[in-house]
PDB file of C-alpha atoms and ligand atoms in Angstrom:
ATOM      1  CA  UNK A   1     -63.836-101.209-161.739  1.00  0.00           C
ATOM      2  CA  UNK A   2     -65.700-103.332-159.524  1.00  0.00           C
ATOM      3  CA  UNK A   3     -68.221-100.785-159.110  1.00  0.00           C
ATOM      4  CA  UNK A   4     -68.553-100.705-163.032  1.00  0.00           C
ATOM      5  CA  UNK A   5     -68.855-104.538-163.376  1.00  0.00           C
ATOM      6  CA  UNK A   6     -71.637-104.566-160.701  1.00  0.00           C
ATOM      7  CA  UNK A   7     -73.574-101.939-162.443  1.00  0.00           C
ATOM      8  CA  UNK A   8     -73.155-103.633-165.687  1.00  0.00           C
ATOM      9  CA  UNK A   9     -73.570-107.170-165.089  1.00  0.00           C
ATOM     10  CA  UNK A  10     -75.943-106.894-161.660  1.00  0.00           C
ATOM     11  CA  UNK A  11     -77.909-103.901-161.591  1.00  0.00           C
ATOM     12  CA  UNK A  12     -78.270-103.180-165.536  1.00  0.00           C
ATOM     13  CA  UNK A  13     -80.131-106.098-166.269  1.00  0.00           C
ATOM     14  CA  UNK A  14     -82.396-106.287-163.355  1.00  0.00           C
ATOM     15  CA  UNK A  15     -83.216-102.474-164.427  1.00  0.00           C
ATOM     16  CA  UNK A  16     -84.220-103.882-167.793  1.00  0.00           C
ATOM     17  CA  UNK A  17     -85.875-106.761-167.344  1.00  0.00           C
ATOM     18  CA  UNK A  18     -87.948-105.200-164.645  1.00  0.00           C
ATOM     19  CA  UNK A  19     -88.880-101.895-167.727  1.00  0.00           C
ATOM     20  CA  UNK A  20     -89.539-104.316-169.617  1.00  0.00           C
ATOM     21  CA  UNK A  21     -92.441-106.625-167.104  1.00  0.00           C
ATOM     22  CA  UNK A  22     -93.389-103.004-165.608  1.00  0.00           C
ATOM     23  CA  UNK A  23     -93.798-101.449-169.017  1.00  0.00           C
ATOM     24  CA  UNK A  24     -95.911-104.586-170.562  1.00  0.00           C
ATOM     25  CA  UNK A  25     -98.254-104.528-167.257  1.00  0.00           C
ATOM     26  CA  UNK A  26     -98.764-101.022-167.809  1.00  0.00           C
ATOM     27  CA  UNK A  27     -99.116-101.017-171.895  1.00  0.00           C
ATOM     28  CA  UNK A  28    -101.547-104.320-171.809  1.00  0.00           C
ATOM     29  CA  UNK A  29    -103.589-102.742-168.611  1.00  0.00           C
ATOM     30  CA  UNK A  30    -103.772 -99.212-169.009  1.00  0.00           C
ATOM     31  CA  UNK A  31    -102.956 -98.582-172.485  1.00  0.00           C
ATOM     32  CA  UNK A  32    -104.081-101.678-173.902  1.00  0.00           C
ATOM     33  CA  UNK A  33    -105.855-100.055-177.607  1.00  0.00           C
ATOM     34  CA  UNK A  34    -101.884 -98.423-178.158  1.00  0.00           C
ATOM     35  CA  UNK A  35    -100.363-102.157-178.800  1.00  0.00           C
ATOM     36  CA  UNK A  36    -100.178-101.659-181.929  1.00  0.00           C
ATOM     37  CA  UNK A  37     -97.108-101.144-184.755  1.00  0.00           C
ATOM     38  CA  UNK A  38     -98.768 -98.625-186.818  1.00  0.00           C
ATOM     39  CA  UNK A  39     -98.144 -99.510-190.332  1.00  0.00           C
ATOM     40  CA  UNK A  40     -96.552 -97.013-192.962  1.00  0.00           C
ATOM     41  CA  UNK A  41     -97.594 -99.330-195.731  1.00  0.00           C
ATOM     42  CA  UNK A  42     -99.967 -96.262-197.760  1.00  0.00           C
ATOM     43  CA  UNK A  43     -96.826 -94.365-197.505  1.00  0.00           C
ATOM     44  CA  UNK A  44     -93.859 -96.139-199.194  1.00  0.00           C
ATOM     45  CA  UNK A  45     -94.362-100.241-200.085  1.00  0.00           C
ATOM     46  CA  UNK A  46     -91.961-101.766-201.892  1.00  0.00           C
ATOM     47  CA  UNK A  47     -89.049-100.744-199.206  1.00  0.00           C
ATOM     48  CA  UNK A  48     -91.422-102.179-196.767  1.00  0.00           C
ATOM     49  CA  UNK A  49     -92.104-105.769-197.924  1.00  0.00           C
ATOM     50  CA  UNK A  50     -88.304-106.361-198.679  1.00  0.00           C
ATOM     51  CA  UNK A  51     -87.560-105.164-195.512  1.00  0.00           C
ATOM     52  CA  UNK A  52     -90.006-106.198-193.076  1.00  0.00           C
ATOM     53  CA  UNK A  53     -89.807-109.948-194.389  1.00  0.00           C
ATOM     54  CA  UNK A  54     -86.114-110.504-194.054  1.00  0.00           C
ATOM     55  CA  UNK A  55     -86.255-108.650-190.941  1.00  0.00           C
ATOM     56  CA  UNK A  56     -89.090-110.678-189.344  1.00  0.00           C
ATOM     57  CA  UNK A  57     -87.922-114.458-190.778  1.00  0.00           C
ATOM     58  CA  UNK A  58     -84.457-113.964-189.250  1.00  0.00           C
ATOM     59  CA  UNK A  59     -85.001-112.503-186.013  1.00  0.00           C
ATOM     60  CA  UNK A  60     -87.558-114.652-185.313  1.00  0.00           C
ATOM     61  CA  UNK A  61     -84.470-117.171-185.966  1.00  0.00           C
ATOM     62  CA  UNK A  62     -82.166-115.515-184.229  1.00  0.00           C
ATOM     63  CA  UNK A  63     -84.382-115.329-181.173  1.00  0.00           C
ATOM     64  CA  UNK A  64     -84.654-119.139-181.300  1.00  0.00           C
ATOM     65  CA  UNK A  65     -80.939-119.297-181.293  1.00  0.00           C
ATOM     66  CA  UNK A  66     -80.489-117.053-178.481  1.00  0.00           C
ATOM     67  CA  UNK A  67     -83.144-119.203-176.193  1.00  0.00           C
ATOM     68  CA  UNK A  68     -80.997-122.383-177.503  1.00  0.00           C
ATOM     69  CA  UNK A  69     -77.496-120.955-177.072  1.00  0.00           C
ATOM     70  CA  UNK A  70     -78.329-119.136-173.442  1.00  0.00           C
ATOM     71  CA  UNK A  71     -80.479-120.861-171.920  1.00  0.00           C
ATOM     72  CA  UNK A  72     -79.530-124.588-172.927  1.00  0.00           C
ATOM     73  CA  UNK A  73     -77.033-125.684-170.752  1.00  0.00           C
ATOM     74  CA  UNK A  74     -73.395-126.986-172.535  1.00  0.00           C
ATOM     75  CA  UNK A  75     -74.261-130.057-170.045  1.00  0.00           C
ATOM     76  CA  UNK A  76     -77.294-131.364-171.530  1.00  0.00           C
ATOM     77  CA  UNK A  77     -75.651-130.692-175.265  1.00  0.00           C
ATOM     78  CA  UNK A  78     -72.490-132.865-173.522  1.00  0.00           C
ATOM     79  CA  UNK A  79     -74.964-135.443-172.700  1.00  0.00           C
ATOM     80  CA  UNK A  80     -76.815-135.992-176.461  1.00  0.00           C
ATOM     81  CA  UNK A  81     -72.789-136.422-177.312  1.00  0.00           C
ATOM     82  CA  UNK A  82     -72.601-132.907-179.412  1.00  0.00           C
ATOM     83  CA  UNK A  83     -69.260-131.778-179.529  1.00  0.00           C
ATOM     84  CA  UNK A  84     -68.436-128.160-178.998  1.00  0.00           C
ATOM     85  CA  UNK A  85     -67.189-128.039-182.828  1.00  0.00           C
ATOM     86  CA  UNK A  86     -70.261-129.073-184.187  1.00  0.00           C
ATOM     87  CA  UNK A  87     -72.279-126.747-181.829  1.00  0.00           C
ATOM     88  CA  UNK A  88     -70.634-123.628-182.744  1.00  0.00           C
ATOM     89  CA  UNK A  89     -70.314-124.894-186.439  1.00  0.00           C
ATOM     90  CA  UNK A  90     -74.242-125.663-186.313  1.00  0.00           C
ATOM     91  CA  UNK A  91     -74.255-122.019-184.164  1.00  0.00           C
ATOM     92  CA  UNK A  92     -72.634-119.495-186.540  1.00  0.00           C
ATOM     93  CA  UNK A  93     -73.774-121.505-190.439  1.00  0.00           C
ATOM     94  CA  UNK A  94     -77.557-120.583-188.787  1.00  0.00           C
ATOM     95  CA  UNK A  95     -76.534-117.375-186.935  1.00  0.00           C
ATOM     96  CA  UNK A  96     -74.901-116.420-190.161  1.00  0.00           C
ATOM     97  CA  UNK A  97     -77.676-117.126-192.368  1.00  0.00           C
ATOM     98  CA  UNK A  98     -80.497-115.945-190.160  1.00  0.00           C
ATOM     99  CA  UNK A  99     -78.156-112.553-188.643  1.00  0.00           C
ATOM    100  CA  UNK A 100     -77.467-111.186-191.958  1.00  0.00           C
ATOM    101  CA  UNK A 101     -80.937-111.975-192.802  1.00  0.00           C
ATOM    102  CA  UNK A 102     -81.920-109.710-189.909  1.00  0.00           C
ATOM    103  CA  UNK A 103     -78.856-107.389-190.543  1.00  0.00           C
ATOM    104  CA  UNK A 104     -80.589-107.128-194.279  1.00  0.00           C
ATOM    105  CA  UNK A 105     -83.735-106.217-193.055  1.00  0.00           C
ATOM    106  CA  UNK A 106     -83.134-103.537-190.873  1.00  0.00           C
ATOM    107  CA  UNK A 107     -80.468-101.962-192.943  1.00  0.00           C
ATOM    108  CA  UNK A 108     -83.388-101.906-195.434  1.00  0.00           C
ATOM    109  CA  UNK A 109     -86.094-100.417-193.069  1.00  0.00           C
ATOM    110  CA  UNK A 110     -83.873 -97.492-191.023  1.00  0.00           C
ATOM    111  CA  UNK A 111     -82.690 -96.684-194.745  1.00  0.00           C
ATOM    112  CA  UNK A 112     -86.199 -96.343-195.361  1.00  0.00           C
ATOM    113  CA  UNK A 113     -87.553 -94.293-191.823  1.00  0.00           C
ATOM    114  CA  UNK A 114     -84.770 -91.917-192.788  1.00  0.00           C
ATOM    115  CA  UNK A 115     -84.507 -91.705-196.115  1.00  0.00           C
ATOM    116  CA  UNK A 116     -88.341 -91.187-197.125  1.00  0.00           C
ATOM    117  CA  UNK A 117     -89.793 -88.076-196.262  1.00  0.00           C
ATOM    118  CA  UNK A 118     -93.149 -89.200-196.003  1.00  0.00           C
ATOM    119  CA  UNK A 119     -92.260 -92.128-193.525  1.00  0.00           C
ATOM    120  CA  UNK A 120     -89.696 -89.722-191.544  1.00  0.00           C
ATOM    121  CA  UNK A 121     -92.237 -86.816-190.393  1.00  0.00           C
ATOM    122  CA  UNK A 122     -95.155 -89.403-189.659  1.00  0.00           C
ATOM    123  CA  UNK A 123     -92.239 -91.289-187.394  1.00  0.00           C
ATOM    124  CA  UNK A 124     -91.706 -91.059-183.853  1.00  0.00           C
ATOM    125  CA  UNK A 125     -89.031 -90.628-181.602  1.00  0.00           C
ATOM    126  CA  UNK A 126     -89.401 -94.479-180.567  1.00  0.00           C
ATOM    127  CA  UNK A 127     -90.024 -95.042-184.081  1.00  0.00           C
ATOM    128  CA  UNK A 128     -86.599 -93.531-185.464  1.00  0.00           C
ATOM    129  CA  UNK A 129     -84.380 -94.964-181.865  1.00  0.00           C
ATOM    130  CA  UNK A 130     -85.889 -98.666-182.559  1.00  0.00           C
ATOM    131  CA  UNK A 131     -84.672 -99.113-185.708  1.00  0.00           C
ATOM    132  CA  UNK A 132     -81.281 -97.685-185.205  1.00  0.00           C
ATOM    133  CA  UNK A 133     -81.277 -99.508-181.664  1.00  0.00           C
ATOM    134  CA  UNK A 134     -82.001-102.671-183.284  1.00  0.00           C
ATOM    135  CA  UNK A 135     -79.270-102.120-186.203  1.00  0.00           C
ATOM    136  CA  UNK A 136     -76.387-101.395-183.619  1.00  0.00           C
ATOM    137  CA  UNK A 137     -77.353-104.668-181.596  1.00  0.00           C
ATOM    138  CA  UNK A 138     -77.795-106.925-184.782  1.00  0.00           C
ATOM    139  CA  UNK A 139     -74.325-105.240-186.088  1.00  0.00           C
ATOM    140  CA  UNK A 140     -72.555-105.836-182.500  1.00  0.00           C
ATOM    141  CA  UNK A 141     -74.664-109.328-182.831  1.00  0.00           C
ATOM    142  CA  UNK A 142     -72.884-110.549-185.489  1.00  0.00           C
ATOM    143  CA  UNK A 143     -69.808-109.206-185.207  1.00  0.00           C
ATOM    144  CA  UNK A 144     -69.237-110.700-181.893  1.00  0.00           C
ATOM    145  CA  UNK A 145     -70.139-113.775-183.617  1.00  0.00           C
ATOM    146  CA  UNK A 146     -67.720-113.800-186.634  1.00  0.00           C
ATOM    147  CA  UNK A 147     -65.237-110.878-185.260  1.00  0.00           C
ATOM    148  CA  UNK A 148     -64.876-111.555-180.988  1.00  0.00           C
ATOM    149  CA  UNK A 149     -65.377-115.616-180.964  1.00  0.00           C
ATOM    150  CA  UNK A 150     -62.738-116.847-183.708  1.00  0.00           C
ATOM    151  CA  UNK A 151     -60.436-114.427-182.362  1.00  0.00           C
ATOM    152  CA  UNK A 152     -60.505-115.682-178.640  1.00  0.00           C
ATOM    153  CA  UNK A 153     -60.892-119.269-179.537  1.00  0.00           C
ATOM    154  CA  UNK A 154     -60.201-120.291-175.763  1.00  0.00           C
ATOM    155  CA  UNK A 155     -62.835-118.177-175.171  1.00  0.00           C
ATOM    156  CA  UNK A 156     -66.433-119.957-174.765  1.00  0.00           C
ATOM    157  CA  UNK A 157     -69.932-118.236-174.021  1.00  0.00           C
ATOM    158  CA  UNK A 158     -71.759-121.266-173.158  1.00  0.00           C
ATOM    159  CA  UNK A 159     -69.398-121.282-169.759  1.00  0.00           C
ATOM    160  CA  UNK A 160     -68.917-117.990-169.296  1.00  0.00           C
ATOM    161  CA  UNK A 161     -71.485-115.521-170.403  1.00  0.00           C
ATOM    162  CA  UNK A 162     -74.302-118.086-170.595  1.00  0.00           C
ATOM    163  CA  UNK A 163     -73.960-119.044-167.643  1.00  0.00           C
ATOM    164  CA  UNK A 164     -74.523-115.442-166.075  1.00  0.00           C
ATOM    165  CA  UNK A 165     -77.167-115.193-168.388  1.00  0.00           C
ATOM    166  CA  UNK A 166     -79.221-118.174-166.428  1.00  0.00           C
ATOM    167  CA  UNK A 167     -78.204-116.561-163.062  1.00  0.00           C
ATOM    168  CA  UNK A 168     -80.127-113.775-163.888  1.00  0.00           C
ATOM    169  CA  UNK A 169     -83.463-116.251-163.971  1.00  0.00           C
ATOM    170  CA  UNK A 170     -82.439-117.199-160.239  1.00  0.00           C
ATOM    171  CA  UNK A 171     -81.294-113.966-158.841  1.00  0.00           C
ATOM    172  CA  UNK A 172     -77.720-115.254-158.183  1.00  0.00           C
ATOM    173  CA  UNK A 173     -75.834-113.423-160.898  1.00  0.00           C
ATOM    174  CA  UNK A 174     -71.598-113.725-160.894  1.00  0.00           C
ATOM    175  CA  UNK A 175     -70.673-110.983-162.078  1.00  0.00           C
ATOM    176  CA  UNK A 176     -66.780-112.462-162.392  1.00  0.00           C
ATOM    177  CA  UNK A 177     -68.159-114.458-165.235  1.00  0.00           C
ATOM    178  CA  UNK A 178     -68.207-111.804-167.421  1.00  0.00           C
ATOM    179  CA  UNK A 179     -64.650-110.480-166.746  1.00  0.00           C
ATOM    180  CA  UNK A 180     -63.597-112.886-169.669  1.00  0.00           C
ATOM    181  CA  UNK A 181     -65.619-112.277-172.197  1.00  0.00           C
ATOM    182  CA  UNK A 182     -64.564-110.121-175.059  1.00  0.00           C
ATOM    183  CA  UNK A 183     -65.372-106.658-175.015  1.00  0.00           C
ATOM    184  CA  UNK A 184     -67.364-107.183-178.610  1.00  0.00           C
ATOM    185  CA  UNK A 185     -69.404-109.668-176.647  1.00  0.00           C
ATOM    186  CA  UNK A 186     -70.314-107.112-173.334  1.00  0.00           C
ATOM    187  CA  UNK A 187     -71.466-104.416-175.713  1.00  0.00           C
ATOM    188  CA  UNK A 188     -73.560-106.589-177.854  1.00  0.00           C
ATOM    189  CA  UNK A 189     -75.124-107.862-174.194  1.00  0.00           C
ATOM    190  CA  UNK A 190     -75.888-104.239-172.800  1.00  0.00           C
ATOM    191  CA  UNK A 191     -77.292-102.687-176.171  1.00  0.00           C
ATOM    192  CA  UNK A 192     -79.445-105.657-176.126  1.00  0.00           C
ATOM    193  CA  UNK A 193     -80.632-105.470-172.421  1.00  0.00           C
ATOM    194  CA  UNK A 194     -81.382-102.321-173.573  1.00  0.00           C
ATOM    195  CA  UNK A 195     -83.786-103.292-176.033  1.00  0.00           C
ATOM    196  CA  UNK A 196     -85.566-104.932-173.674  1.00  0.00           C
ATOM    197  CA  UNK A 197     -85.849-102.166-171.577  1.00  0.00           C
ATOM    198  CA  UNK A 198     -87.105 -99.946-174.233  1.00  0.00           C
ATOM    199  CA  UNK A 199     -89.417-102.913-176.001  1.00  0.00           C
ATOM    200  CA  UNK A 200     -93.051-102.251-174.453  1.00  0.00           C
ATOM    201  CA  UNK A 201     -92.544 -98.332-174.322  1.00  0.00           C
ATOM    202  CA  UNK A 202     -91.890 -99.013-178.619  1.00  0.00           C
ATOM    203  CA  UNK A 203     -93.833-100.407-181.333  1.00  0.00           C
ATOM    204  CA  UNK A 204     -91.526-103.500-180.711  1.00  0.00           C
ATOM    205  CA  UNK A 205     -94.333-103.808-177.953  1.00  0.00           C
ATOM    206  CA  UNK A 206     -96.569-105.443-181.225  1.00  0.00           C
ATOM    207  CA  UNK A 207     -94.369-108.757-181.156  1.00  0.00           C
ATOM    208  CA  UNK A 208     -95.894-109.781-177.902  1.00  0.00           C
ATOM    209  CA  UNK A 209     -99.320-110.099-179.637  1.00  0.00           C
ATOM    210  CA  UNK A 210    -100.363-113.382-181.614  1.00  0.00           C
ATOM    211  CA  UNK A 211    -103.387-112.310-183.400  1.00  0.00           C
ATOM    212  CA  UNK A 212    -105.152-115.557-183.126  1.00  0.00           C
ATOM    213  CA  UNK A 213    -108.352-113.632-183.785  1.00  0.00           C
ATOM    214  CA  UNK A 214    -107.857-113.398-187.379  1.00  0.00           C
ATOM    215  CA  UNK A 215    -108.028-117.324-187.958  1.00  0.00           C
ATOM    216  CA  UNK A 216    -111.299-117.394-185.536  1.00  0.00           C
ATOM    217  CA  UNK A 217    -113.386-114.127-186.700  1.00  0.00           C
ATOM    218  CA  UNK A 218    -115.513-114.626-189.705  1.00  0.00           C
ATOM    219  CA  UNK A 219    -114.367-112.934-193.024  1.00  0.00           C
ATOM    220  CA  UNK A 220    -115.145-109.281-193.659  1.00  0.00           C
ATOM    221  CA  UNK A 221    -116.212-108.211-196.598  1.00  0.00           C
ATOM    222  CA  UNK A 222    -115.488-105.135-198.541  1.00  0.00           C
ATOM    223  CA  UNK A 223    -117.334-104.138-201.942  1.00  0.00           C
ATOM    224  CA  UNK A 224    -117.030-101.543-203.898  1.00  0.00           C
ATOM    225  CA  UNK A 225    -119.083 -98.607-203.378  1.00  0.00           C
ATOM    226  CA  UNK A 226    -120.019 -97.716-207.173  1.00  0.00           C
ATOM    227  CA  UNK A 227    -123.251 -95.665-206.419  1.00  0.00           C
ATOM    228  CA  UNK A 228    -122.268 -91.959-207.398  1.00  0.00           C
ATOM    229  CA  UNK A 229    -122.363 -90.019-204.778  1.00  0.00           C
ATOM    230  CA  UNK A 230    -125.207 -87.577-203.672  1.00  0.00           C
ATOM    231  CA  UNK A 231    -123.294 -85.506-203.497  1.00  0.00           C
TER     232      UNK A 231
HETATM  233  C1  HEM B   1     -79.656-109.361-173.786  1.00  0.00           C
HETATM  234  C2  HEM B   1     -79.576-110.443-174.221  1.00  0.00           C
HETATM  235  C3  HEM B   1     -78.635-110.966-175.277  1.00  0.00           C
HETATM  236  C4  HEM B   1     -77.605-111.847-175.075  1.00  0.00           C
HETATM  237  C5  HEM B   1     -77.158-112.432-173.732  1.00  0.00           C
HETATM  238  C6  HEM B   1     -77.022-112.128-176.371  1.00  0.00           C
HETATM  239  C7  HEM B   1     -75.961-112.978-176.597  1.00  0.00           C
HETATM  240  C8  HEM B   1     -75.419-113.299-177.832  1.00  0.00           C
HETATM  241  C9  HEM B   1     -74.346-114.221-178.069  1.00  0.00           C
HETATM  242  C10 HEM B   1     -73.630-115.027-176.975  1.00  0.00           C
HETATM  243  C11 HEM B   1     -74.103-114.264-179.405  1.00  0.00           C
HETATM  244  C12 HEM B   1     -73.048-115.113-180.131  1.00  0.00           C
HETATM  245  C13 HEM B   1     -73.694-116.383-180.657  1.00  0.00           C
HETATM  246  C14 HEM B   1     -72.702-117.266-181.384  1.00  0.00           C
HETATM  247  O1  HEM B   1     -71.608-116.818-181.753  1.00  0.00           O
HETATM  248  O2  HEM B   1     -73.027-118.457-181.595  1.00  0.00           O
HETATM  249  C15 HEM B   1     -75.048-113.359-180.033  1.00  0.00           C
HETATM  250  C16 HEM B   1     -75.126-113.148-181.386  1.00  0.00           C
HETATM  251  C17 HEM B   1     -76.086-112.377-182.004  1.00  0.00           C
HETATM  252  N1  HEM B   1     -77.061-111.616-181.383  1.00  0.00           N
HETATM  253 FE1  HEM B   1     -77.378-111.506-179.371  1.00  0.00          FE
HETATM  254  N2  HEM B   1     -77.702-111.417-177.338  1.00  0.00           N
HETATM  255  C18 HEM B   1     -78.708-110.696-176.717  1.00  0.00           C
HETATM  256  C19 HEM B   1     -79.624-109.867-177.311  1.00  0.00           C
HETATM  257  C20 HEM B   1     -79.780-109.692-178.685  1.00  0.00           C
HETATM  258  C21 HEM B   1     -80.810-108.893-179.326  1.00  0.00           C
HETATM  259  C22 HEM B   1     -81.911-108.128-178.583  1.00  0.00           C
HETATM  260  C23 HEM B   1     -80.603-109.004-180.683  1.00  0.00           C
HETATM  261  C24 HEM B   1     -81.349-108.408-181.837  1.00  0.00           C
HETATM  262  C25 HEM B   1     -81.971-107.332-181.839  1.00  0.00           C
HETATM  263  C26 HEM B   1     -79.456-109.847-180.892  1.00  0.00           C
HETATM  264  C27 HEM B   1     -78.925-110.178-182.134  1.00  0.00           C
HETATM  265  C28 HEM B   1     -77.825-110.993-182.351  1.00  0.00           C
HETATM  266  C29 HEM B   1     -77.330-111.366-183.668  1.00  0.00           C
HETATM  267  C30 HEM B   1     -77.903-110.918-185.007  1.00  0.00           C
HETATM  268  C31 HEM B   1     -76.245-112.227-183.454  1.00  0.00           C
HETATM  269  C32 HEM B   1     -75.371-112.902-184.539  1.00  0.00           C
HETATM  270  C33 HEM B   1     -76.099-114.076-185.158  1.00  0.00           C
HETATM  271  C34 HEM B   1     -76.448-115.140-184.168  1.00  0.00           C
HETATM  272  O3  HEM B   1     -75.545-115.751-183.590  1.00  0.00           O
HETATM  273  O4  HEM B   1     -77.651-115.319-183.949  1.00  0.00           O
HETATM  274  N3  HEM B   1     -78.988-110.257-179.661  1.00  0.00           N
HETATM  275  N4  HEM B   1     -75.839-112.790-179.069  1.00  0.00           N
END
């Protein structure tokens, strides 16, 4: 068992996190013209722009929440005088809105990939895994949240599983921290190592670009061509 918790807790992430710096070295360096999500938009479009919207606004949320909830120590919370109620109230009312934003989203875009013929056989591999990858996490996500927590309520991340989390940054891991957490919890936690892992290999690999460009280049113009052709 201790084996198992070492792999999990120790060697796991370490094996994603460095997939995921190796991976974005490589894909920025030597394969820097494939950074790209290549866009099914001629194909299908209405699926699309539901999808992709919801999808984008609340991970991009739930991201922010992660880097608050993991990486913000309960001390410093403790010291602006915010009570554990009102963080996890605060926590789940925007982790619920912006999850099953995100939950929306994705449901809406692997129903698409699958369900579309034209936008299944022009899919990848990576293109088809992602999306389901990214369902499972965002499914485990939230039902950790609203299934796992209220059901242990002595049971608190920010001094258990956070905590691990920040050892990770310093290379001092304990893995004993995660012996308490609910199992809901540990599976959400490896599927979304896991993603990281995968990210630069995947068109995921696309979020890592801000294309500034576009408000600096000048316009381009397209016209018409209404000349008949010579030919
Ligand atoms: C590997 C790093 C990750 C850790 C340590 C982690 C940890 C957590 C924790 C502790 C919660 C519960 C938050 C609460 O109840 O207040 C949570 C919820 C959630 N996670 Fe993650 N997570 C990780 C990766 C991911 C990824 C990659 C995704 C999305 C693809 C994701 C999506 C969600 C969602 C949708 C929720 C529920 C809504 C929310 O609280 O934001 N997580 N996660």
């Amino acid at each position: 068992m201790n084996g198992l918790n070492i792999f999990c807790w120790v060697i796991f992430p370490y094996l994603m996190l460095g997939s995921f710096i190796f991976g974005t070295i490589l894909r920025f360096t030597k394969f820097k013209g494939s950074v790209t999500a290549k866009s099914s938009e001629l194909l299908e479009k209405r699926q699309l722009i539901i999808g992709s919207l919801l999808f984008h606004v609340g991970i991009i949320f739930v991201f922010a929440g992660h880097v608050m909830g993991v990486l913000v120590p309960k001390a410093v919370t403790d010291f602006f005088g915010i009570s554990d109620e009102l963080y996890h109230g605060f926590a789940l009312l925007m982790g619920g809105i912006f999850g099953i934003m995100a939950f929306a989203g994705i449901l809406i875009l692997t129903y698409r990939r699958f369900s579309s013929l034209k936008v299944f056989v022009t899919s990848s591999w990576s293109d088809l895994i992602v999306d389901v990858a990214l369902l499972i996490t965002i499914i485990l996500g939230l039902s950790a949240s609203f299934i796992a927590g209220p059901n242990a309520p002595d049971f608190n991340y920010r001094e258990t599983l956070a905590v691990w989390a920040r050892q990770l940054f310093y290379f001092a891991p304990n893995y004993h921290l995660m012996a308490q957490v609910p199992l809901l919890f540990k599976i959400h936690v490896l599927c979304g190592l896991t993603i990281f892992g995968i990210f630069p290999y995947t068109r995921l690999v696309h979020a890592l670009t801000v294309p500034l460009q576009y408000t600096f280049r000048r316009l381009i113009i397209y016209r018409a061509n209404n000349k008949k052709s010579a030919w």
